[in-house]
GROMACS .gro file of C-alpha atoms in nm:
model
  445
    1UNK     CA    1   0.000   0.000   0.000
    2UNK     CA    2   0.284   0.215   0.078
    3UNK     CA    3   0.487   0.160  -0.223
    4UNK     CA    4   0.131   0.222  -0.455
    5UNK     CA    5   0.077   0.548  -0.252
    6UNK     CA    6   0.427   0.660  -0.363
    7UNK     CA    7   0.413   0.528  -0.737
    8UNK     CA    8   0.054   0.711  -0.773
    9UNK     CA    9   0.256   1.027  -0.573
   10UNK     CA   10   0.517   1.028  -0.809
   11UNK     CA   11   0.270   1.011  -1.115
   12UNK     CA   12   0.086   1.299  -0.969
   13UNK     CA   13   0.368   1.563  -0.917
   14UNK     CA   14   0.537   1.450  -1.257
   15UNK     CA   15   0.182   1.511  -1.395
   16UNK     CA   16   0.169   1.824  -1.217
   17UNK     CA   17   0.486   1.926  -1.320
   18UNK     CA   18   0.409   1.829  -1.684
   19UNK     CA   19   0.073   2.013  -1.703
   20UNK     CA   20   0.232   2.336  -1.503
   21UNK     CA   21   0.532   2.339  -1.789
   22UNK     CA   22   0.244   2.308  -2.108
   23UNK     CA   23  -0.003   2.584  -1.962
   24UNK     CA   24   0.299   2.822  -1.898
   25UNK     CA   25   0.359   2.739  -2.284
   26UNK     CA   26   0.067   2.809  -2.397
   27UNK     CA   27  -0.005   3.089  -2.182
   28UNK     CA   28   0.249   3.311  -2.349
   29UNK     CA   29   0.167   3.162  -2.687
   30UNK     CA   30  -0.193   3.260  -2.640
   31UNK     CA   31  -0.090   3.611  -2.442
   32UNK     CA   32   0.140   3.615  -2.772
   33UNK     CA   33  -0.151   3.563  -2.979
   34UNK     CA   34  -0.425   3.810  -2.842
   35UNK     CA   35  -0.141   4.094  -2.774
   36UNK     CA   36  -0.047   4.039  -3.193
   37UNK     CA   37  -0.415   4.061  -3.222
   38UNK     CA   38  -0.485   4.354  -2.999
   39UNK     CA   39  -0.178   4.515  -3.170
   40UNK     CA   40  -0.313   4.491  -3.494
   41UNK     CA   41  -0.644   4.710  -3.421
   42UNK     CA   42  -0.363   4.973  -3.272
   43UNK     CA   43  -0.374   5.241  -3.435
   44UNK     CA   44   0.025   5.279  -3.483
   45UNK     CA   45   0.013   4.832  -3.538
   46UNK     CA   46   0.257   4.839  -3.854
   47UNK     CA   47   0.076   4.696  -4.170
   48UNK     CA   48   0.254   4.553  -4.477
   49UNK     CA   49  -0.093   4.691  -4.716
   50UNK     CA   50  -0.231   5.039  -4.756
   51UNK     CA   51  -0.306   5.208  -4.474
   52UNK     CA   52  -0.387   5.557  -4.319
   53UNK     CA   53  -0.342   5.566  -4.004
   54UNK     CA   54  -0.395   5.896  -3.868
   55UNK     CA   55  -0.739   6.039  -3.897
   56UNK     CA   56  -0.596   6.426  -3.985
   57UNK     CA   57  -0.408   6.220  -4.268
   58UNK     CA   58  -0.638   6.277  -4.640
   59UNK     CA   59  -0.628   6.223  -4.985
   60UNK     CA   60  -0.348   5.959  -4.998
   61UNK     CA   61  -0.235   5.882  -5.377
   62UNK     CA   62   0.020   5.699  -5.528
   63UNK     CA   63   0.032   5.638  -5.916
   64UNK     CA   64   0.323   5.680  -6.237
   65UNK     CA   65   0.367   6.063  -6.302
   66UNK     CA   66   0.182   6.130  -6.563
   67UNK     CA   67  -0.110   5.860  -6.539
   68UNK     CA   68  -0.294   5.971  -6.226
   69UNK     CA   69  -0.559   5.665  -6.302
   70UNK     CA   70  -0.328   5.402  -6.324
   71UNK     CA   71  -0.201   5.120  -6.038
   72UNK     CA   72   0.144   5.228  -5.890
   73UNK     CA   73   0.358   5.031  -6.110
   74UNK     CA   74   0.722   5.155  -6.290
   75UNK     CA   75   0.968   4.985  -6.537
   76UNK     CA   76   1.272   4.921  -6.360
   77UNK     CA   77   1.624   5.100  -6.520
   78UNK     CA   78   1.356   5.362  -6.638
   79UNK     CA   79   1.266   5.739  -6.658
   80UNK     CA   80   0.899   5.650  -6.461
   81UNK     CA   81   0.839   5.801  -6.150
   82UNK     CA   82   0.612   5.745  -5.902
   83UNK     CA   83   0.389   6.010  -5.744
   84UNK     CA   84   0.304   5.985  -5.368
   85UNK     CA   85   0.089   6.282  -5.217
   86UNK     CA   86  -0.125   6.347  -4.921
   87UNK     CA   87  -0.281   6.638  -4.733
   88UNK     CA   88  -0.241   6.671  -4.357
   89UNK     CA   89  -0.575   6.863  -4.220
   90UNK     CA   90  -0.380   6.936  -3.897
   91UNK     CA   91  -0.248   7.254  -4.127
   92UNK     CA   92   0.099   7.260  -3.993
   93UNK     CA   93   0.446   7.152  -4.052
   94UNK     CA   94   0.584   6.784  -3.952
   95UNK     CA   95   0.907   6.588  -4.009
   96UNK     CA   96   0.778   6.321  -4.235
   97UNK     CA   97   1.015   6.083  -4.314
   98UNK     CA   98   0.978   5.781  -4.537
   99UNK     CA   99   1.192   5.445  -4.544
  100UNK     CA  100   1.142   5.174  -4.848
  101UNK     CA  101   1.072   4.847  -4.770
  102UNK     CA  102   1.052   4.512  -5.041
  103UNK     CA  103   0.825   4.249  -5.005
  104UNK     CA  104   0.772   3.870  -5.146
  105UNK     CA  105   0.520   3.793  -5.375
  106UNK     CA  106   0.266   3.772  -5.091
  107UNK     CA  107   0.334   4.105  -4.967
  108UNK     CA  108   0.517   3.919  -4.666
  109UNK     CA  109   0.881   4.118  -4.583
  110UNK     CA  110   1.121   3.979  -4.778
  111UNK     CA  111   1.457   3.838  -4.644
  112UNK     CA  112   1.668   4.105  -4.797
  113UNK     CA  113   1.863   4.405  -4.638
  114UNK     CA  114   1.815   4.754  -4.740
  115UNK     CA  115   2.149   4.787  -4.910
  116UNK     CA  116   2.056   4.507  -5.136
  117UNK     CA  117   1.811   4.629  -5.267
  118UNK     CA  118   1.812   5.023  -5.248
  119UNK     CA  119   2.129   5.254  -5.346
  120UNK     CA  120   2.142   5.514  -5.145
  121UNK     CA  121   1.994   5.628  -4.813
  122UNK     CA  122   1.759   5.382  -4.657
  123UNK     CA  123   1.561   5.685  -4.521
  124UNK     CA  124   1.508   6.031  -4.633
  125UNK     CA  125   1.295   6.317  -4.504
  126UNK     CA  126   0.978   6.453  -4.726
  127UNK     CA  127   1.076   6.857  -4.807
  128UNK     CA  128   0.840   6.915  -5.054
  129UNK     CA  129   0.493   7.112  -4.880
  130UNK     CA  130   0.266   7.401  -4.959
  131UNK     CA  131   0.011   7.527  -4.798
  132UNK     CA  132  -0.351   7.518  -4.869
  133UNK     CA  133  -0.510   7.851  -5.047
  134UNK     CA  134  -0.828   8.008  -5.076
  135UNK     CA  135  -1.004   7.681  -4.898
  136UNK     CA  136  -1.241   7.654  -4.563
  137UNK     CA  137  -1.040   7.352  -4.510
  138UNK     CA  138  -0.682   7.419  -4.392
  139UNK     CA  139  -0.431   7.143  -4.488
  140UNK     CA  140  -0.056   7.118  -4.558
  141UNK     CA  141   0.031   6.923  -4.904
  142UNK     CA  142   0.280   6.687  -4.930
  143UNK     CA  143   0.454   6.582  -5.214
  144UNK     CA  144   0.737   6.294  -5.291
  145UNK     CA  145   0.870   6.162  -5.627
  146UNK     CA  146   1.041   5.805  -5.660
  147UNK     CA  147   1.258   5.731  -5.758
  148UNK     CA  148   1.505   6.045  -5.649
  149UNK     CA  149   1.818   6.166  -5.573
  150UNK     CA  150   1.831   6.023  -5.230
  151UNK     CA  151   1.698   5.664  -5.262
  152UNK     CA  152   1.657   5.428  -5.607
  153UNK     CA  153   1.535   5.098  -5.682
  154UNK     CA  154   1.842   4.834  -5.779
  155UNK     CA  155   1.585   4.535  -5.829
  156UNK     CA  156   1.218   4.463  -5.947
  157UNK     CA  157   0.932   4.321  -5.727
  158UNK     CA  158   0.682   4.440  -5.463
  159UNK     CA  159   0.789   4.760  -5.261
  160UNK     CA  160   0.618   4.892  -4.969
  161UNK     CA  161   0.688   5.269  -4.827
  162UNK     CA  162   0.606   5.350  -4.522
  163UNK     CA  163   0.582   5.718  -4.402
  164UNK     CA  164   0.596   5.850  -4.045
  165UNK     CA  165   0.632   6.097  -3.821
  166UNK     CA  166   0.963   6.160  -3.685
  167UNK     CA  167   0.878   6.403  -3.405
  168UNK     CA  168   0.629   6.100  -3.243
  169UNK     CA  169   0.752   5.815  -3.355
  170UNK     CA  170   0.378   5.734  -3.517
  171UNK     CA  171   0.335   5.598  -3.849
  172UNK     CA  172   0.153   5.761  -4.096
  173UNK     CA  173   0.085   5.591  -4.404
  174UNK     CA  174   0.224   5.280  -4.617
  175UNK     CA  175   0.146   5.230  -4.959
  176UNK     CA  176   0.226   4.921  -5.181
  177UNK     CA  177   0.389   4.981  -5.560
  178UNK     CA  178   0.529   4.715  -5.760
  179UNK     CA  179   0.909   4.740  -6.007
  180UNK     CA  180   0.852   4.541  -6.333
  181UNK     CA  181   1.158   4.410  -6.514
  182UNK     CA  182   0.950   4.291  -6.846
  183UNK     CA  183   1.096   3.983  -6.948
  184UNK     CA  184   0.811   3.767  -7.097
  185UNK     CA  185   0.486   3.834  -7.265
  186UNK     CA  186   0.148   3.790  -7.160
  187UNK     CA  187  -0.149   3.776  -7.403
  188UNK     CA  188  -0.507   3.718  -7.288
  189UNK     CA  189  -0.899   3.811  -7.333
  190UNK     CA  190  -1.140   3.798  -7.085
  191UNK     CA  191  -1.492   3.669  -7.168
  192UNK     CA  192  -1.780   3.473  -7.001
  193UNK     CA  193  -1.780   3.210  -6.765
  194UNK     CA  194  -1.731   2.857  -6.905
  195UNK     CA  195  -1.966   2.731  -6.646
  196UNK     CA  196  -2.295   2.732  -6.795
  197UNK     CA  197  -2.472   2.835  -6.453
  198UNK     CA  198  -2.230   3.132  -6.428
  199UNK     CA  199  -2.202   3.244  -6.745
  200UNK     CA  200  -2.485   3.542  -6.698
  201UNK     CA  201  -2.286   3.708  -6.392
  202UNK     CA  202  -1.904   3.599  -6.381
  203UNK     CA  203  -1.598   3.674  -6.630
  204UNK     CA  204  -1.336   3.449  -6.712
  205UNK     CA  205  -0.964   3.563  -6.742
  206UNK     CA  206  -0.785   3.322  -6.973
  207UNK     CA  207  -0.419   3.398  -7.110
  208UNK     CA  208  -0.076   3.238  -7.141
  209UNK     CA  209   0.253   3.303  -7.085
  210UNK     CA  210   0.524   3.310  -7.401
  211UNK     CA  211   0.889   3.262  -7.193
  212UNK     CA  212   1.115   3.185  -7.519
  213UNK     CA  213   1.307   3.483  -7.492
  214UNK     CA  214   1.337   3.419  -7.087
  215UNK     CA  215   1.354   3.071  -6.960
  216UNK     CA  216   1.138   2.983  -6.640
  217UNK     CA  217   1.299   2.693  -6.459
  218UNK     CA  218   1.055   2.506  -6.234
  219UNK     CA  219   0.722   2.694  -6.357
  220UNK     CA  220   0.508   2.473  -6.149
  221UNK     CA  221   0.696   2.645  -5.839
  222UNK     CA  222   0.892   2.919  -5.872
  223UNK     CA  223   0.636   3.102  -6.079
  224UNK     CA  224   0.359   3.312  -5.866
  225UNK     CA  225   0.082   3.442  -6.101
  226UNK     CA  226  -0.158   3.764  -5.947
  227UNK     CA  227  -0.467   3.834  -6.110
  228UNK     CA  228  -0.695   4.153  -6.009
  229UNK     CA  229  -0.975   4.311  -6.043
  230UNK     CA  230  -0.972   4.696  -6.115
  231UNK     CA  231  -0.745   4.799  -5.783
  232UNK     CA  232  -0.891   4.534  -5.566
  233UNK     CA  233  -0.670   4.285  -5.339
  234UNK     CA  234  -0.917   4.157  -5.128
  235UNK     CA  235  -1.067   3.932  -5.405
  236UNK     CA  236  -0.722   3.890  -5.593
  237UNK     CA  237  -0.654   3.533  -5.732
  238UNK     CA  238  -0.299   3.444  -5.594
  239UNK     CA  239  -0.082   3.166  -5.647
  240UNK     CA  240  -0.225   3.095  -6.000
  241UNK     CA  241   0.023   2.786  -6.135
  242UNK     CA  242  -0.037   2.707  -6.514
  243UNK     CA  243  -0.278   2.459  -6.611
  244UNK     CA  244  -0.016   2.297  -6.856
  245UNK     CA  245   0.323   2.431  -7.045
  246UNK     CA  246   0.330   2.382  -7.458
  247UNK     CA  247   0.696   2.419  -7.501
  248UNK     CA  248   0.798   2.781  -7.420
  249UNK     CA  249   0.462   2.863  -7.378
  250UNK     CA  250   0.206   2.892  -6.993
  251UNK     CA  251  -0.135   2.831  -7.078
  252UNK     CA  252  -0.395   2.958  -6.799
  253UNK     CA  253  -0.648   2.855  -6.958
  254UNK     CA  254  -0.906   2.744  -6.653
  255UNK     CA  255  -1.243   2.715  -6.595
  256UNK     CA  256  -1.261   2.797  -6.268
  257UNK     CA  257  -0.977   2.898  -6.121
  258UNK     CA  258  -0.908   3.206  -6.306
  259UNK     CA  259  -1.337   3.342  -6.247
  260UNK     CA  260  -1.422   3.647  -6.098
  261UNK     CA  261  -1.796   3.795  -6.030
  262UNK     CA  262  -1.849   4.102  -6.270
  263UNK     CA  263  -2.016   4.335  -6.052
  264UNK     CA  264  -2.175   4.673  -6.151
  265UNK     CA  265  -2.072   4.960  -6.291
  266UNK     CA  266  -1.963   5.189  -6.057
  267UNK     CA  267  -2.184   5.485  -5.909
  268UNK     CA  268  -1.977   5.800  -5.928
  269UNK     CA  269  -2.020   6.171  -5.752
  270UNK     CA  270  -1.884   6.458  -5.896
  271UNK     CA  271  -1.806   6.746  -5.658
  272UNK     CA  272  -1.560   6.938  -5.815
  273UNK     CA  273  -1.743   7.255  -5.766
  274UNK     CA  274  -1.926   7.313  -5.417
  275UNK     CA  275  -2.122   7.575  -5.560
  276UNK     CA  276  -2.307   7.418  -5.860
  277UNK     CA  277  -2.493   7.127  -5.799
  278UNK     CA  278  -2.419   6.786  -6.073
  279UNK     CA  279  -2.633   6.560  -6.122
  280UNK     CA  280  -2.573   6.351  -5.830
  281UNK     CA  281  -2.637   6.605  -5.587
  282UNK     CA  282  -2.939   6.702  -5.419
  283UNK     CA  283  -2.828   6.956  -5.178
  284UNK     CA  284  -2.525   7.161  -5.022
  285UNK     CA  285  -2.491   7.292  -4.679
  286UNK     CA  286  -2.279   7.443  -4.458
  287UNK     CA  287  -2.260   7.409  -4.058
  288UNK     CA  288  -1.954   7.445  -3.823
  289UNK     CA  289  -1.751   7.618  -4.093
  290UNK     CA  290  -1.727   7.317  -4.281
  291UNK     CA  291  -1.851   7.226  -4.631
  292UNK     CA  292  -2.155   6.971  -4.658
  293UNK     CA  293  -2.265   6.744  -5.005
  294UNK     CA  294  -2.626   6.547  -4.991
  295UNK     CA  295  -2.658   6.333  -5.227
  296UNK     CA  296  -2.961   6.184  -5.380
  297UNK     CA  297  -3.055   5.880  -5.237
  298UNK     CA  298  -2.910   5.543  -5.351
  299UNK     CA  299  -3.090   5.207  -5.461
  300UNK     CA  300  -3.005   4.883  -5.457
  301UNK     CA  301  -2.907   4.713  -5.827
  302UNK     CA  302  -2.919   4.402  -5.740
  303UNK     CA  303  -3.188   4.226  -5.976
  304UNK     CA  304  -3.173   4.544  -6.198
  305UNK     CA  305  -3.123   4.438  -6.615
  306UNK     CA  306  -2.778   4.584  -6.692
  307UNK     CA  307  -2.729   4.902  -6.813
  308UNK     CA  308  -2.394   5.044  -6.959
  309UNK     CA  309  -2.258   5.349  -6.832
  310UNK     CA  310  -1.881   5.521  -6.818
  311UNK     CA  311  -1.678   5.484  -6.514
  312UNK     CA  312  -1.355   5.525  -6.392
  313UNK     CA  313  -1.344   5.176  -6.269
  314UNK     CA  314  -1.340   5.281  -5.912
  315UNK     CA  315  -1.087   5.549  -5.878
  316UNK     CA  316  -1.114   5.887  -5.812
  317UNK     CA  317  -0.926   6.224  -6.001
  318UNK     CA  318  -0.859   6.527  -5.731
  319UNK     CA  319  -0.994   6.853  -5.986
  320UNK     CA  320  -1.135   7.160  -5.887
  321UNK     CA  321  -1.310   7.447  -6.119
  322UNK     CA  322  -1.081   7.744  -6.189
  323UNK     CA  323  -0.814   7.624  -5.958
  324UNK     CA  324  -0.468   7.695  -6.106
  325UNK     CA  325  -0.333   7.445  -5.852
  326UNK     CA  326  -0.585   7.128  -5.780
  327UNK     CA  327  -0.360   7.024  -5.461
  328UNK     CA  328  -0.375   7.322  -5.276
  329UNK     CA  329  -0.687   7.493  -5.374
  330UNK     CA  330  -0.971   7.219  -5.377
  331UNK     CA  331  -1.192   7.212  -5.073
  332UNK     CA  332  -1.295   6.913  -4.863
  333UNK     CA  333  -1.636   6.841  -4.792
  334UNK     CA  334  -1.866   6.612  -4.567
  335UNK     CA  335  -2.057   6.417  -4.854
  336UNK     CA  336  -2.324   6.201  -4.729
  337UNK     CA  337  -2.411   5.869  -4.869
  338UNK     CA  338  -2.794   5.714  -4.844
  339UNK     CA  339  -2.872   5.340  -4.957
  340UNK     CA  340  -3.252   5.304  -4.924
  341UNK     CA  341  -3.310   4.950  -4.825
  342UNK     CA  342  -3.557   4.791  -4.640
  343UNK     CA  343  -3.416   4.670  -4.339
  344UNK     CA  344  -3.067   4.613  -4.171
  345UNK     CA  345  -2.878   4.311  -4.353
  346UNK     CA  346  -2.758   4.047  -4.149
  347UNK     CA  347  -2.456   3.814  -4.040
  348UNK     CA  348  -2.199   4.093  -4.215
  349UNK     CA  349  -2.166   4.448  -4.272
  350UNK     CA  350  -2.197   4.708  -4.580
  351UNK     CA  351  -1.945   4.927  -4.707
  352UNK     CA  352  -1.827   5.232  -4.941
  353UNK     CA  353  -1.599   5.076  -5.160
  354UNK     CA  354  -1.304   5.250  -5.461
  355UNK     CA  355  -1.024   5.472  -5.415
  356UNK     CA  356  -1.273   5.705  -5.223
  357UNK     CA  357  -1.193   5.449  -4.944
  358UNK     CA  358  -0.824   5.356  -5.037
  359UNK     CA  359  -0.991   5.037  -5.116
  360UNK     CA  360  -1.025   4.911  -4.809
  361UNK     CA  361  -1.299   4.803  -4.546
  362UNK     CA  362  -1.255   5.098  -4.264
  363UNK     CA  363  -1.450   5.219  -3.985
  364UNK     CA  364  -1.490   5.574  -4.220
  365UNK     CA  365  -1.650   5.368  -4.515
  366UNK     CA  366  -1.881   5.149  -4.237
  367UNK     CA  367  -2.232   5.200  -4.304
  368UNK     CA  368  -2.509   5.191  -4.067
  369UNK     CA  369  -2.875   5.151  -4.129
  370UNK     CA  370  -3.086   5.468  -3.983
  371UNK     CA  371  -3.498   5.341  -3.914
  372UNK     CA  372  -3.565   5.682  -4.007
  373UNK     CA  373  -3.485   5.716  -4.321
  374UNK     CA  374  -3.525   5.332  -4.414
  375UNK     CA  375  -3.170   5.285  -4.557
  376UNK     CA  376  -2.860   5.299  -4.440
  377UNK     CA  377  -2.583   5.624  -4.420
  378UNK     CA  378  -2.230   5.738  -4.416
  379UNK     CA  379  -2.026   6.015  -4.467
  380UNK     CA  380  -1.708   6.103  -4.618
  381UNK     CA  381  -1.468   6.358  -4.581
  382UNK     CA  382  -1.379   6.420  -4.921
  383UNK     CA  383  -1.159   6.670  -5.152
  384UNK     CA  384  -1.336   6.827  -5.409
  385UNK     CA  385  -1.308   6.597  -5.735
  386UNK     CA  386  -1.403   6.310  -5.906
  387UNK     CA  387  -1.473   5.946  -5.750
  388UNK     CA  388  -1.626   5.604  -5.819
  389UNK     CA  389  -1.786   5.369  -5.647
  390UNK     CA  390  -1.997   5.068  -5.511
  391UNK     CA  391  -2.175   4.914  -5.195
  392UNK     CA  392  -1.992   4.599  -5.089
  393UNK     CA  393  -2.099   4.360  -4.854
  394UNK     CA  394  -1.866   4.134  -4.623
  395UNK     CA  395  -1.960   3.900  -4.433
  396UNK     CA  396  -1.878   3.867  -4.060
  397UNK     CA  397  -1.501   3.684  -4.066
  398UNK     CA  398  -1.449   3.751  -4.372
  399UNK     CA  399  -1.219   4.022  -4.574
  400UNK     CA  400  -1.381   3.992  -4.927
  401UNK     CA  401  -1.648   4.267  -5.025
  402UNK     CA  402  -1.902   4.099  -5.224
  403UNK     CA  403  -2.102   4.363  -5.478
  404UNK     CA  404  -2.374   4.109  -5.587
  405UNK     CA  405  -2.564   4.194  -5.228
  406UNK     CA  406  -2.608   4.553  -5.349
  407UNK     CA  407  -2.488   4.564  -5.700
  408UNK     CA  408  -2.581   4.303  -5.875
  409UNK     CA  409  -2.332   4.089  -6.062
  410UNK     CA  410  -2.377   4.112  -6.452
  411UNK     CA  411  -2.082   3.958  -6.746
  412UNK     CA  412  -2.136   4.294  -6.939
  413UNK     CA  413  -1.936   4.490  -6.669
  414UNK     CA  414  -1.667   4.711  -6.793
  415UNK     CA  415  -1.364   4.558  -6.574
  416UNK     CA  416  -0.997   4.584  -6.572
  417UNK     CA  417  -0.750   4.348  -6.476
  418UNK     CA  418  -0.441   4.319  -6.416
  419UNK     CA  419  -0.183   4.028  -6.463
  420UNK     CA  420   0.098   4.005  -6.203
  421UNK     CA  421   0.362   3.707  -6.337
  422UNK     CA  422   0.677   3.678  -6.045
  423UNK     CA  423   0.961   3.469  -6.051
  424UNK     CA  424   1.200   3.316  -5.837
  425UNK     CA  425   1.470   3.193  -6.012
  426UNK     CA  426   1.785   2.941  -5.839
  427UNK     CA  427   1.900   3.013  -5.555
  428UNK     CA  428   1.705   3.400  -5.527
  429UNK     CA  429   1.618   3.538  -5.213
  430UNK     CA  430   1.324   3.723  -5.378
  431UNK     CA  431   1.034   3.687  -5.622
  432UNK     CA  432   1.103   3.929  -5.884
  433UNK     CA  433   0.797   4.067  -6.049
  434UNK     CA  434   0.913   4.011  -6.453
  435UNK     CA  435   0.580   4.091  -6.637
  436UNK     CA  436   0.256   4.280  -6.607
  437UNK     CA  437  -0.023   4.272  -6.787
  438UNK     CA  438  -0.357   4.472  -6.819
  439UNK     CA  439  -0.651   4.371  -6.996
  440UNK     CA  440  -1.039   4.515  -7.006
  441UNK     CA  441  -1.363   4.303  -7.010
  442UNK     CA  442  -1.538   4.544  -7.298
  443UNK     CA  443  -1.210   4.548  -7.470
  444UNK     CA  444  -1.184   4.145  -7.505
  445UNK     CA  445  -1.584   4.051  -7.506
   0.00000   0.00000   0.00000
């Protein structure tokens, strides 16, 4: 009896022992967990994908001098530049400073150091600011050009650069841009679905890859194909391998793989003049000293017959009537947003969605259904200009917007896409992004 009271003893404190070590484990691994998780909805939290974060911080663009409507992509050994401009509605003067970073394929930091990959300084301070003029709104503009002087680009992929403020330590933005070193050629059309039950609402993007004048080694996996719609990463295909290789030819020629829905045509609101209304606009205001743009009310589209109209496929142009200098003598305004529906939706959320919204799912572009007027609202603070967009749903755990809710899904859609082909070849520490491609549903019918 003794000697069993001491085995079972034993068993117990090594038990103990055992089961005290694991839940120390996985106490910091969960504490690990929730504080990354907690971090990320912190404001400063450091995220490798657009992001504003500081509310005083408007108007964020980033695009190839010269083509204000296009992605931010530039040639590598070049003349491009990119553009990158915001307005700070604080009005004053900060040390902004901006380092480059490069990413993988997945937009994960890659495993290179700045020196590989940048010539000269890693970090460089933004000098070029004006003031705003003539404007209710008081901002500071802020301007930077890519490459410069300071820092340049030595190989192609995904960049990210991230700005902050020096004084506080607080980031600011980060913006993604991509360095193409064309090496192959992509060809491709889009049309409908393949899928007979999908062929009234979804588009197909087929194309192939011609490598004969660069040799892929390994296609099957070192090659990572990127397909988008318009500006849109949350419902990018990634990872696309080819379906078969002909010789020196990729085909990605899919049925499934390669389908996106084809949405709407995007709603647009023109306010480049506060004083004369467009067609959009129902009423202006202004309270508090600040600028105010009603708009009609929305509807929903959603079992609407398509109807063709022009659109800027989701982006937005910063213009201003008889302004000899758009970034420093547009206005902002409040411009407020009705959907009539009939009641709240439920198990997700509803959203402003384009370049009005940086394209992404934020508290600002949150709408919220008001009993009152039977629909649901927002407002956006908004410089005086052009902009696109739709109402996407997303449903709860989820981070794609879905425009068929709302919209409506229809194969006639006016879309762009684009065609991101990288490459890792032997031995790389890097995927380097070697062709792009950009192709338009009414274009290739």
């Amino acid at each position: 009896m003794i000697k069993a009271t001491h085995r079972y003893s034993g068993l117990f404190r090594q038990f103990t022992i055992s089961t005290f070590f694991w839940c120390v484990i996985g106490f910091f691994i969960f504490h690990a967990d929730c504080q990354e998780e907690v971090d990320y909805y912190n404001d400063n939290y450091f995220r490798f994908t657009d992001h504003i974060y500081k509310e005083n911080i408007k108007s964020v663009l980033l695009y190839r001098v010269g083509w204000e409507l296009t992605s931010p992509v530039v040639r590598f050994n070049s003349d491009d530049c990119l553009r990158l401009s915001f307005d700070d509605l604080e009005g004053d003067t900060k040390d902004y400073r901006y380092t480059i970073l490069h990413c993988n394929a997945n937009w994960s930091p890659s495993d290179l150091r700045p020196n590989e990959y940048l010539e000269g300084y890693t970090e460089d301070q933004i000098e070029d600011y004006k003031f705003s003029f003539n404007t209710i709104q008081s901002y500071t503009h802020y301007d930077l050009t890519l490459p410069n002087n300071y820092i340049r680009f030595t190989i192609p992929g995904n960049y990210l650069i991230k700005v902050y403020d020096t004084d506080s330590s607080d980031m600011v933005l980060s913006m993604r841009f991509m360095v193409v070193d064309p090496r192959i050629t992509i060809t491709g059309h889009i049309l409908r679905s393949s899928n007979v039950e999908e062929r009234n609402y979804r588009q197909e993007v087929d194309f192939s890859i011609d490598t004969k004048d660069y040799p892929i080694y390994e296609p099957y996996r070192s090659l990572n194909v990127v397909v988008m719609q318009n500006n849109r990463w949350d419902n990018a295909i990634v990872n696309l391998r080819p379906r078969m290789v002909i010789g020196d030819e990729l085909d990605y020629n899919y049925d499934a793989e390669n389908v996106f829905d084809g949405d709407n045509e995007f709603r647009n609101v023109d306010i480049k003049s506060l004083r004369y209304q467009s067609p959009r606009i129902k009423a202006f205001g202004f309270e508090n000293r600040t600028n105010h743009v009603y708009l009609w009310e929305d509807e929903a589209r959603s079992f609407r017959v398509y109807h063709s109209e022009t659109d800027i496929n989701g982006n937005r142009l910063i213009s201003c009537e008889d302004a000899e200098d758009v970034d420093v003598e547009c206005d902002y305004a409040w411009v407020h947003f009705v959907l009539k529906y009939p009641g709240p939706l439920t198990g997700g959320s509803l959203y402003i969605f384009g370049g009005l919204t940086n394209w992404q799912f934020n508290s600002d572009a949150l709408m919220k259904y008001n009993f009152d007027v039977k629909g649901y609202c927002d407002s956006l603070y908004l410089k005086e200009g052009y902009y696109d967009y739709l109402y996407l749903y997303v449903a709860n755990g989820r981070s794609v917007g879905d425009a068929g809710q709302i919209e409506g899904n229809h194969y006639e859609t006016g879309n762009d896409y684009v065609i991101l082909v990288y490459y890792r070849p032997p031995g790389f520490l890097y995927d380097e992004l070697i062709g792009i491609k950009t192709l338009n549903s009414r274009e290739n019918p």
